[in-house]
Amino acid sequence: MIGRWLACALFASALQGVAFDAKTLAHIRQHSPRPPLAADPTNRVADDPRAAALGRRFFFEKRWSKSGEIACATCHDPERGFADGKQVGEGLAKLERNTLSLLDSARQRWFFWDGRADSAWAQAFGPLEHDAEMGSSRVQAIAVVAEDEELRSAYVELFGAMQDVGDVARFPRDAKPSETNATASSAWSSMRADDRAAIDRAASNVAKCLAAYERGLVTGPAPFDRFVEGLADGNTEKLAALSPSAQRGLALFVGKANCRLCHSGPNFSDGEFHSIGVAPLGGGPPRDAGRHTGAKLVRANPFNAASPFSDAPNGPAAERLATLRAGPETWGEFRTPSLRNVARTAPYMHQGQFATLDAVVRFYSTMQGALAPGHHQETVLRPLNLTDDEIADLVAFLGSLGGEDVAEELRRPLDER
Ligand code: HEC
Ligand code: HEC
């Protein structure tokens, strides 16, 4: 035992690696390994491979969009870490926020930058119906499934009979609940209540298939995970997974720079919401209420974990809804992003305000351009005044959090070989 730690220490010094003290080691171990993906009892097909295969079809489905040209994969591009590389998402028009990567997204507690959904399936029809994203409607989406023999039979196998939506007067294709589109909204309210309920039921089933596909978008161990294994077993090859610079960055991350305060645990996120004062794109006063609105939306979301569409309406996810914070201090808060795979998904922050990880770390170092916190808000962040070397070390460490990419076949449509 002593020999092993000695060898390890000698190895570390040979590479000018870092000799971590016991407290630092304990902090490091909180970030790795990742536990197995938790079950999602709100979605009874979450782990059904047939649902994942159908969800994969839906994910690349362009017939769902108003233009016939946009699929989920347009913005969540498998070759860009299931994001788009843009500051803000762009579908039929420009959006207000940066596209979130779907890599390992099944590990989130709250979904979206403002946490307005409490499961991956609760809001899948959000982008589909959003006028600036895919501009479609849930009726149109269900019609595509119902009228495609293959999709329909895969659906029926999982969920049983499907509503016949052939009568377009009874099921107007553009019908959807909408606050911005009066025609769509009146078409929706003109429908029979039981028809609306049947569409919503089918829409939630389709969304659960999308979520089942997304659960498969998991990355393998990152160099950081191998390094942490090396710290435990002294294996020199594993310890070499982090360069000396990345090791110093790790020490800063869990130590002096205190990034672990919010980017905690194996996901490098506390799953909660904070304001770190990043100014809005294009300047001016902040306009995005973030969590303040998100907390209200998730409670009101007709597809939330406590809703009749949930397969566990009394489960822990439903209980969480009752206890969430929505006070004035949540104005302008955004979800702490996971830092796993972060080097793959530039630009950064909720509007892609920073082009590189170097720019992000420089922001934390100087807090230059940061918005002054409102009087209700936390003031955790102080300029860290890092040296250029320390900045480079933190960036090197962040680069070590990229896991092995998801299985190749999940990165392309089912029928493309
Ligand atoms: C026009 C671009 C665009 C399209 C098309 C699009 N998305 Fe998104 N997606 C975004 C943006 C932007 C966000 C972040 C929005 C926010 O947080 O307010 C996002 C966030 C998400 C999230 C939340 C991830 C997380 O970590 O919380 C999921 C899940 C998701 N999208 C799934 C889908 C699915 C499924 C489809 C297809 C039905 C889809 N998206 C289509 C741009 C898009
Ligand atoms: C007070 C909590 C908190 C602390 C401490 C903190 N962060 Fe963050 N971090 C956040 C939040 C919240 C965001 C998203 C903010 C936004 O979009 O406006 C974020 C965003 C980021 C991003 C962008 C990720 C992406 O995908 O867009 C990186 C990288 C990052 N932080 C790294 C760090 C590092 C490195 C440190 C330590 C120097 C640190 N953070 C300290 C809460 C924190």
GROMACS .gro file of N, CA and C in nm, residues 56 78-79 405-413:
model
   36
   56ARG      N    1  -3.578   0.763  -3.197
   56ARG     CA    2  -3.470   0.799  -3.289
   56ARG      C    3  -3.526   0.842  -3.424
   78PRO      N    4  -2.589   1.576  -3.401
   78PRO     CA    5  -2.505   1.471  -3.342
   78PRO      C    6  -2.355   1.496  -3.360
   79GLU      N    7  -2.318   1.567  -3.467
   79GLU     CA    8  -2.175   1.590  -3.490
   79GLU      C    9  -2.123   1.711  -3.412
  405ASP      N   10  -1.752   0.938  -2.715
  405ASP     CA   11  -1.877   0.977  -2.779
  405ASP      C   12  -1.980   0.864  -2.774
  406VAL      N   13  -2.107   0.902  -2.794
  406VAL     CA   14  -2.214   0.803  -2.791
  406VAL      C   15  -2.200   0.710  -2.912
  407ALA      N   16  -2.261   0.593  -2.900
  407ALA     CA   17  -2.253   0.492  -3.005
  407ALA      C   18  -2.282   0.554  -3.142
  408GLU      N   19  -2.201   0.514  -3.238
  408GLU     CA   20  -2.209   0.574  -3.372
  408GLU      C   21  -2.349   0.564  -3.431
  409GLU      N   22  -2.415   0.449  -3.412
  409GLU     CA   23  -2.545   0.431  -3.480
  409GLU      C   24  -2.651   0.526  -3.426
  410LEU      N   25  -2.631   0.577  -3.303
  410LEU     CA   26  -2.731   0.670  -3.249
  410LEU      C   27  -2.715   0.811  -3.306
  411ARG      N   28  -2.604   0.831  -3.378
  411ARG     CA   29  -2.577   0.965  -3.429
  411ARG      C   30  -2.631   0.985  -3.571
  412ARG      N   31  -2.700   0.886  -3.624
  412ARG     CA   32  -2.760   0.903  -3.758
  412ARG      C   33  -2.900   0.843  -3.757
  413PRO      N   34  -2.984   0.884  -3.856
  413PRO     CA   35  -3.121   0.832  -3.861
  413PRO      C   36  -3.122   0.681  -3.877
   0.00000   0.00000   0.00000
